[in-house]
Amino acid sequence: MFEINRRRLLDRSLRYVRIATTADPNSGTYPSSEGQRELGKLLAAELEAMSAADVYQDEHALVYASVPSTVGDAEVPVVALVAHVDTSPDAPGENVCPNVIENYPGGDIELANGEVIRVDACPALRDLVGATLITTDGTTLLGGDDKAGVAIIMELVETLIENPHLKHGPVKVVMTCDEEIGHGTDKIDLQKLAADVAYTLDSGGAGIVDVETFSADAATVRFIGDNIHPSIAKDRMINAVRGAADFIAALPRETDTPETTDGRQGFIHANSISGGVGEATVELILRSFDAADLETYAETLRQIAGTVESQWPGLKVEVKTRRQYRNLGDGLAKLPEAVTLAEQAFENLGRRCQKEIVRGGTDGSVLTEKGLPTPNLSSGQHNIHSVREFACLDEMVAATEHLVELLSLWSNQRA
C-alpha cells in the first residue's frame, strides 16, 4: 500500500507558483523569461535530493530525470511524463500570492482584491465542496497551468522512489518551457528521451483523458501604406491603420469566431493589432479539428485582404500563414493503448473518466505529430489564464494516484 503525501504536494504547488515564469511572446531568447530557468533549476535540485536518476537541466532550461524500472524487464515500454513550467502572458504572473481554502464550503469565492470566482461562471465548483482549493489574491493568475502538472509529476517521482514495491517500467520526466507561446517542444531531444509513449499533465478537473486537440495555424497580415504629415496628406497619404481596420471589420462576425463557436467548431481569431499609418500588422490564429479547414480560413483572409487592397489605392496587403500543430487524435490512432490504458487505470481505481476534445493545443499535439503518442491528462486546473484561476489539491492527489496505476498497467505491456 502507499499514500500520496497531500501536505508535501500542496507545499510543492505553493513553492512553484511563487516563482514568476510568464512566457514572453516578444522575447528573442529561449526560454523567453529567466524565471523559467530559475524554476527548472529548483526542480532539478529537488529531483537530485530525492535520488531520481539522470537529472539534468540542459542549455535550454529544460529539466530531465528518470526513475528506473522496478520490474526488471528490458522489453517494458518507456513512459514519459511532461509538464511545462511557463505560465500564460494573458494575465499578470509576478508576485503570485496563493491562498489555500481548506474544506471549501461551497458558494462564490471572494478574493482579497474583490475579484469573485462565481459558481455560475465555474460550475465545477459545485462538485468541489469539502475539497482544498488554491486561489490567488485576484491580482495575478495562479499558474496551475501548468505548475499543477509539474507538482503532480514531482510528487509522483518521490512517491515511486519511496515505494520501490510499486510496479512500473522506466519512467522519464521532462519539464518544458514556453508552451504557452507555442514553443514547448522546440528543444526536446526525442532521441535522448527515448520514450515509447508519453502523457502531458495539463488538463482541467479530474478524470479526463484529452484525445483530440485543434489543428492550428497562425497568420500575419501586413498592411503597407505611405505616411506623410496630415497637413499635406491630400491624395498622398495611404493609411495602413484604416486598411487594417477595414480588414478586421470584414472578418466573419456571426460564425467562425471564438465568441460564436464551441464543440468541434473552428474559428478565425484576430488577437492583436499594431502599427501606424505607414505600416500596420494584424496577428491571427486559425483553429479547427479538421486540418483541411485551415486552408479554407487562410483563403478567406486572402480574399478579404484583396478586397481591402482594392478599396485603398496604393495600399499593399501581405498575408502569411505558418503551421503550428495538428490534431492530437491523428497520431494517437497509431497507439490506441495510450488512451485505453489511461481509461483502464481510472476503472481500476473505481473512478469515472471521460474522453474529451481540447479547443486548444498541448505539448502533446506536437510530440504526437513527431511520433511520440502523447494524450493529455487532468491536473486539477480551473479558470486558467485568468486572475480567477484556481487549482484543486484533491484532484491533484487523484491525478498522482492515477499515474501510479497507469504506470503499473504499462509495466505489463511489451515494447
Coordinates of C-alpha atoms in Angstrom, one line a residue:
M1 CA 0.0 0.0 0.0
F2 CA 1.0 3.6 -0.4
E3 CA -0.5 7.1 0.2
I4 CA 0.1 10.3 -1.7
N5 CA 1.6 12.9 0.7
R6 CA -1.1 15.6 0.4
R7 CA 0.8 18.2 2.5
R8 CA 4.0 17.7 0.5
L9 CA 2.1 18.1 -2.8
L10 CA 0.4 21.2 -1.5
D11 CA 3.7 22.7 -0.4
R12 CA 5.3 22.0 -3.8
S13 CA 2.5 23.8 -5.5
L14 CA 2.7 26.8 -3.3
R15 CA 6.5 26.9 -3.8
Y16 CA 6.4 26.6 -7.6
V17 CA 3.6 29.2 -8.2
R18 CA 5.5 31.9 -6.3
I19 CA 8.3 31.9 -9.0
A20 CA 7.3 34.1 -11.9
T21 CA 7.6 32.2 -15.1
T22 CA 5.4 34.2 -17.5
A23 CA 6.2 33.3 -21.2
D24 CA 7.1 36.4 -23.3
P25 CA 5.9 36.2 -26.9
N26 CA 8.1 39.2 -27.8
S27 CA 11.4 37.7 -26.5
G28 CA 14.2 36.6 -28.7
T29 CA 15.6 34.2 -26.2
Y30 CA 14.8 30.6 -25.2
P31 CA 13.4 30.3 -22.7
S32 CA 11.6 33.6 -23.1
S33 CA 11.8 34.5 -19.4
E34 CA 14.5 33.8 -16.9
G35 CA 12.0 32.7 -14.3
Q36 CA 11.5 29.5 -16.2
R37 CA 15.2 28.7 -15.9
E38 CA 15.0 29.6 -12.2
L39 CA 12.1 27.2 -11.6
G40 CA 13.8 24.5 -13.6
K41 CA 17.0 24.8 -11.5
L42 CA 14.9 24.3 -8.4
L43 CA 13.1 21.3 -9.9
A44 CA 16.5 19.7 -10.8
A45 CA 17.8 20.3 -7.3
E46 CA 14.7 18.7 -5.8
L47 CA 14.9 15.7 -8.2
E48 CA 18.6 15.2 -7.2
A49 CA 17.6 15.4 -3.5
M50 CA 15.0 12.7 -3.9
S51 CA 17.6 10.5 -5.7
A52 CA 16.0 10.5 -9.1
A53 CA 18.3 9.3 -11.9
D54 CA 19.8 11.1 -14.9
V55 CA 18.8 14.5 -13.6
Y56 CA 20.0 17.5 -15.6
Q57 CA 18.9 20.9 -16.8
D58 CA 20.0 21.4 -20.4
E59 CA 21.2 24.7 -22.0
H60 CA 17.6 25.5 -23.0
A61 CA 16.5 25.2 -19.3
L62 CA 14.5 22.0 -19.9
V63 CA 14.7 19.6 -17.0
Y64 CA 15.1 15.8 -17.5
A65 CA 15.1 13.0 -15.0
S66 CA 14.2 9.3 -14.8
V67 CA 13.0 6.6 -12.4
P68 CA 14.4 3.1 -13.2
S69 CA 12.1 0.2 -13.7
T70 CA 11.1 -1.9 -10.8
V71 CA 10.1 -4.9 -13.0
G72 CA 13.5 -5.8 -14.4
D73 CA 12.3 -6.4 -17.9
A74 CA 14.1 -4.6 -20.7
E75 CA 11.1 -5.0 -23.0
V76 CA 8.7 -2.9 -20.9
P77 CA 7.7 0.4 -22.7
V78 CA 9.3 3.6 -21.5
V79 CA 6.7 6.1 -20.4
A80 CA 7.5 9.8 -20.3
L81 CA 5.6 12.4 -18.3
V82 CA 5.6 16.0 -19.5
A83 CA 4.6 19.3 -17.9
H84 CA 5.5 22.9 -18.7
V85 CA 6.9 25.5 -16.3
D86 CA 5.9 28.6 -18.1
T87 CA 2.6 30.5 -17.5
S88 CA 0.4 32.4 -19.8
P89 CA 1.0 36.1 -20.7
D90 CA -2.7 36.6 -20.8
A91 CA -2.8 37.7 -17.1
P92 CA -0.2 39.1 -14.7
G93 CA 2.1 36.4 -13.3
E94 CA 4.5 38.2 -11.0
N95 CA 4.2 38.3 -7.2
V96 CA 1.7 35.5 -7.0
C97 CA 0.1 35.3 -3.6
P98 CA -1.5 31.9 -3.3
N99 CA -4.4 31.4 -0.8
V100 CA -5.4 28.0 0.5
I101 CA -9.1 27.3 1.2
E102 CA -9.4 24.1 3.3
N103 CA -12.7 22.3 3.2
Y104 CA -14.3 24.7 0.7
P105 CA -17.9 25.3 1.9
G106 CA -19.5 26.0 -1.4
G107 CA -20.7 29.2 -3.0
D108 CA -18.9 32.1 -4.6
I109 CA -15.3 32.7 -3.6
E110 CA -14.3 36.4 -2.9
L111 CA -10.6 37.0 -3.5
A112 CA -8.6 39.5 -1.5
N113 CA -8.8 42.3 -4.0
G114 CA -12.5 42.0 -4.5
E115 CA -12.5 39.7 -7.6
V116 CA -15.0 36.9 -7.3
I117 CA -14.9 33.3 -8.5
R118 CA -18.6 32.7 -9.2
V119 CA -20.2 29.4 -9.2
D120 CA -22.5 30.3 -12.1
A121 CA -19.3 31.1 -14.2
C122 CA -17.4 28.0 -13.0
P123 CA -20.0 25.2 -12.4
A124 CA -17.2 22.8 -11.5
L125 CA -17.2 24.4 -8.0
R126 CA -20.4 22.6 -7.3
D127 CA -18.6 19.3 -7.2
L128 CA -15.7 20.6 -5.1
V129 CA -17.5 21.2 -1.8
G130 CA -15.2 20.0 1.0
A131 CA -12.1 20.0 -1.2
T132 CA -8.9 22.0 -0.7
L133 CA -8.6 24.8 -3.2
I134 CA -5.7 27.1 -4.1
T135 CA -6.6 30.6 -5.4
T136 CA -4.7 33.9 -5.7
D137 CA -5.4 37.3 -4.2
G138 CA -7.1 38.2 -7.5
T139 CA -4.3 40.4 -8.9
T140 CA -2.5 37.6 -10.8
L141 CA -3.1 34.2 -12.3
L142 CA -2.2 31.2 -10.1
G143 CA 0.0 29.3 -12.6
G144 CA -1.7 26.0 -12.0
D145 CA -1.5 25.8 -15.8
D146 CA 0.8 24.0 -15.7
K147 CA 2.5 24.1 -12.3
A148 CA -0.2 21.8 -11.0
G149 CA 1.1 19.3 -13.6
V150 CA 4.7 20.0 -12.6
A151 CA 3.8 19.4 -8.9
I152 CA 2.0 16.2 -9.7
I153 CA 4.9 14.7 -11.6
M154 CA 7.4 15.8 -9.0
E155 CA 5.3 14.2 -6.2
L156 CA 4.9 11.0 -8.3
V157 CA 8.6 10.7 -8.7
E158 CA 9.2 10.9 -5.0
T159 CA 6.3 8.5 -4.3
L160 CA 7.8 5.9 -6.7
I161 CA 11.3 6.3 -5.1
E162 CA 9.8 6.0 -1.6
N163 CA 7.8 2.9 -2.6
P164 CA 10.0 0.6 -4.6
H165 CA 7.4 -2.2 -4.3
L166 CA 5.2 -0.2 -6.8
K167 CA 5.3 -1.8 -10.3
H168 CA 6.4 0.4 -13.1
G169 CA 8.7 0.3 -16.1
P170 CA 11.3 3.0 -16.9
V171 CA 9.8 6.5 -16.3
K172 CA 11.2 9.6 -18.0
V173 CA 10.4 13.1 -16.8
V174 CA 10.7 16.3 -18.9
M175 CA 9.7 19.8 -17.8
T176 CA 9.4 22.1 -20.8
C177 CA 9.5 25.9 -21.4
D178 CA 7.4 28.3 -23.4
E179 CA 4.5 26.0 -24.1
E180 CA 2.1 29.0 -23.7
I181 CA 3.6 30.7 -26.7
G182 CA 3.8 27.7 -28.9
H183 CA 7.4 26.6 -28.3
G184 CA 7.1 23.9 -25.6
T185 CA 8.5 21.1 -27.7
D186 CA 11.0 23.1 -29.7
K187 CA 14.0 21.9 -27.7
I188 CA 13.0 18.4 -26.6
D189 CA 15.5 15.8 -27.8
L190 CA 13.3 12.9 -28.5
Q191 CA 16.2 10.6 -29.2
K192 CA 17.6 11.4 -25.8
L193 CA 14.2 11.0 -24.2
A194 CA 13.8 7.6 -25.9
A195 CA 10.2 7.0 -24.8
D196 CA 7.6 4.8 -26.3
V197 CA 4.6 6.8 -25.0
A198 CA 4.1 10.0 -23.1
Y199 CA 1.5 11.9 -21.2
T200 CA 1.1 15.6 -20.6
L201 CA -0.4 16.6 -17.3
D202 CA -2.0 19.8 -18.5
S203 CA -5.8 19.4 -18.4
G204 CA -8.5 20.7 -16.1
G205 CA -10.5 19.0 -13.4
A206 CA -10.3 15.3 -12.8
G207 CA -10.9 12.0 -14.7
I208 CA -10.2 13.5 -18.1
V209 CA -8.3 12.0 -21.0
D210 CA -7.9 14.5 -23.8
V211 CA -7.7 12.6 -27.1
E212 CA -8.1 15.4 -29.6
T213 CA -6.9 19.0 -30.0
F214 CA -7.3 21.6 -32.6
S215 CA -5.2 21.7 -35.6
A216 CA -3.6 25.1 -35.7
D217 CA -2.0 27.7 -37.9
A218 CA -1.1 31.3 -37.3
A219 CA -1.5 34.2 -39.8
T220 CA 0.2 37.6 -40.0
V221 CA -1.4 40.2 -42.2
R222 CA 0.8 43.2 -43.0
F223 CA -0.6 46.5 -44.3
I224 CA 1.9 48.7 -46.1
G225 CA 0.8 52.3 -46.5
D226 CA 2.5 55.7 -47.0
N227 CA 2.8 58.1 -44.2
I228 CA 3.1 61.9 -44.6
H229 CA 2.2 64.8 -42.4
P230 CA -1.6 65.1 -42.3
S231 CA -1.5 68.8 -43.2
I232 CA -0.2 67.9 -46.7
A233 CA -1.8 64.4 -47.0
K234 CA -4.4 65.1 -49.6
D235 CA -4.0 62.5 -52.4
R236 CA -0.7 61.4 -50.9
M237 CA -1.3 59.6 -47.6
I238 CA -2.1 55.9 -47.7
N239 CA -3.3 55.0 -44.1
A240 CA -2.4 51.4 -43.2
V241 CA -4.4 51.7 -40.0
R242 CA -7.6 52.3 -41.9
G243 CA -6.9 49.4 -44.1
A244 CA -6.3 47.1 -41.1
A245 CA -9.5 48.3 -39.5
D246 CA -11.5 47.5 -42.6
F247 CA -9.8 44.1 -42.8
I248 CA -10.8 43.3 -39.2
A249 CA -14.3 44.6 -39.7
A250 CA -14.7 42.3 -42.7
L251 CA -13.8 39.1 -40.8
P252 CA -16.7 36.7 -40.0
R253 CA -18.7 38.0 -37.1
E254 CA -21.7 35.7 -36.6
T255 CA -19.8 32.5 -37.2
D256 CA -16.2 31.2 -37.2
T257 CA -15.1 33.3 -34.2
P258 CA -14.2 32.2 -30.6
E259 CA -17.2 34.1 -29.4
T260 CA -19.7 32.2 -31.6
T261 CA -18.3 28.6 -31.6
D262 CA -18.0 25.7 -29.3
G263 CA -17.6 21.9 -29.5
R264 CA -16.0 20.8 -32.7
Q265 CA -16.5 24.2 -34.5
G266 CA -13.3 26.0 -35.6
F267 CA -12.6 29.7 -35.9
I268 CA -10.6 32.7 -37.1
H269 CA -9.3 34.8 -34.2
A270 CA -7.8 38.2 -34.7
N271 CA -5.8 38.5 -31.4
S272 CA -3.6 41.6 -31.9
I273 CA -3.1 44.7 -34.0
S274 CA -0.2 47.0 -34.0
G275 CA 1.4 49.7 -36.1
G276 CA 0.7 53.1 -37.6
V277 CA -0.1 55.0 -40.7
G278 CA 2.9 53.7 -42.7
E279 CA 2.6 50.1 -41.7
A280 CA 0.2 48.0 -39.5
T281 CA 0.1 44.4 -38.7
V282 CA -2.8 42.1 -37.6
E283 CA -1.9 38.8 -36.0
L284 CA -4.5 36.0 -36.2
I285 CA -4.8 32.3 -35.2
L286 CA -6.7 29.7 -37.2
R287 CA -8.2 26.7 -35.4
S288 CA -10.1 23.6 -36.5
F289 CA -10.3 19.9 -35.6
D290 CA -10.1 19.2 -39.3
A291 CA -6.8 20.5 -40.7
A292 CA -8.3 21.0 -44.1
D293 CA -10.4 23.8 -42.7
L294 CA -7.2 25.8 -42.0
E295 CA -6.5 26.4 -45.7
T296 CA -10.2 27.5 -46.1
Y297 CA -9.7 30.0 -43.4
A298 CA -6.4 31.2 -44.9
E299 CA -8.2 31.7 -48.3
T300 CA -10.8 33.8 -46.5
L301 CA -8.1 36.0 -45.2
R302 CA -6.5 36.3 -48.6
Q303 CA -9.9 37.2 -50.2
I304 CA -10.6 39.9 -47.6
A305 CA -7.1 41.2 -48.0
G306 CA -7.5 41.5 -51.7
T307 CA -10.8 43.4 -51.3
V308 CA -9.3 45.9 -48.8
E309 CA -6.3 46.4 -51.1
S310 CA -8.6 47.3 -54.0
Q311 CA -10.6 49.7 -51.8
W312 CA -7.5 51.7 -50.8
P313 CA -5.4 52.5 -53.9
G314 CA -1.7 52.2 -53.2
L315 CA -2.1 50.1 -50.1
K316 CA -0.3 46.8 -50.1
V317 CA -1.6 43.9 -48.1
E318 CA 0.5 40.7 -47.4
V319 CA -0.9 37.6 -45.9
K320 CA 1.5 35.0 -44.5
T321 CA 0.5 31.8 -42.6
R322 CA 2.6 29.4 -40.6
R323 CA 2.0 25.9 -39.4
Q324 CA 1.7 25.4 -35.6
Y325 CA 0.4 22.0 -34.6
R326 CA -2.0 19.3 -35.7
N327 CA -4.9 17.3 -34.1
L328 CA -3.6 15.0 -31.4
G329 CA -6.1 12.4 -32.4
D330 CA -4.5 11.8 -35.8
G331 CA -1.3 10.4 -34.2
L332 CA -2.9 8.6 -31.2
A333 CA -4.7 6.3 -33.6
K334 CA -1.2 4.7 -34.1
L335 CA -1.0 3.6 -30.4
P336 CA -4.6 3.2 -29.0
E337 CA -3.2 1.7 -25.8
A338 CA -2.1 5.2 -24.9
V339 CA -5.7 6.0 -24.3
T340 CA -7.2 2.6 -23.4
L341 CA -4.7 2.0 -20.6
A342 CA -5.4 5.5 -19.2
E343 CA -9.1 4.6 -19.1
Q344 CA -8.4 1.2 -17.6
A345 CA -6.4 2.9 -14.8
F346 CA -9.4 5.0 -13.9
E347 CA -11.6 1.9 -13.9
N348 CA -9.2 0.0 -11.7
L349 CA -9.4 2.8 -9.2
G350 CA -13.2 2.8 -9.3
R351 CA -13.3 6.3 -10.8
R352 CA -15.3 7.6 -13.7
C353 CA -13.4 9.1 -16.6
Q354 CA -14.3 10.8 -19.9
K355 CA -12.5 11.3 -23.1
E356 CA -12.6 14.9 -24.2
I357 CA -11.5 17.2 -27.0
V358 CA -9.4 20.3 -26.4
R359 CA -10.3 23.5 -28.0
G360 CA -6.6 24.4 -28.0
G361 CA -3.3 22.6 -28.1
T362 CA -0.8 20.9 -25.8
D363 CA 2.8 19.9 -26.0
G364 CA 1.3 16.5 -26.7
S365 CA -0.1 17.7 -30.0
V366 CA 3.4 18.4 -31.4
L367 CA 5.0 15.4 -29.7
T368 CA 2.4 13.1 -31.2
E369 CA 2.9 14.6 -34.6
K370 CA 6.6 14.0 -34.2
G371 CA 6.0 10.3 -33.5
L372 CA 5.6 10.1 -29.7
P373 CA 1.9 9.4 -28.8
T374 CA 1.0 11.8 -26.0
P375 CA -2.5 12.1 -24.6
N376 CA -3.2 14.9 -22.1
L377 CA -4.4 14.1 -18.5
S378 CA -6.2 16.0 -15.8
S379 CA -4.2 18.1 -13.3
G380 CA -6.8 19.9 -11.3
Q381 CA -6.6 23.3 -13.1
H382 CA -9.6 25.6 -13.3
N383 CA -10.3 29.1 -14.8
I384 CA -6.9 29.1 -16.5
H385 CA -5.2 32.2 -17.9
S386 CA -7.3 34.3 -15.5
V387 CA -6.9 36.1 -12.2
R388 CA -9.8 33.9 -11.1
E389 CA -7.7 30.8 -11.7
F390 CA -7.6 28.1 -9.0
A391 CA -6.4 24.6 -8.5
C392 CA -7.9 21.7 -6.5
L393 CA -5.5 19.8 -4.3
D394 CA -7.8 16.8 -4.1
E395 CA -7.9 16.5 -7.9
M396 CA -4.1 16.8 -8.0
V397 CA -3.8 13.9 -5.5
A398 CA -6.2 11.9 -7.6
A399 CA -4.1 12.6 -10.7
T400 CA -1.0 11.3 -8.9
E401 CA -2.7 8.1 -7.9
H402 CA -3.9 7.6 -11.4
L403 CA -0.4 7.9 -12.7
V404 CA 0.8 5.2 -10.3
E405 CA -1.9 2.8 -11.6
L406 CA -1.3 3.8 -15.2
L407 CA 2.4 3.1 -14.9
S408 CA 1.6 -0.3 -13.3
L409 CA -0.5 -1.2 -16.4
W410 CA 2.2 -0.2 -18.8
S411 CA 4.6 -2.4 -16.9
N412 CA 2.6 -5.4 -18.1
Q413 CA 3.0 -4.4 -21.7
R414 CA 5.8 -5.1 -24.1
A415 CA 7.6 -2.5 -26.2

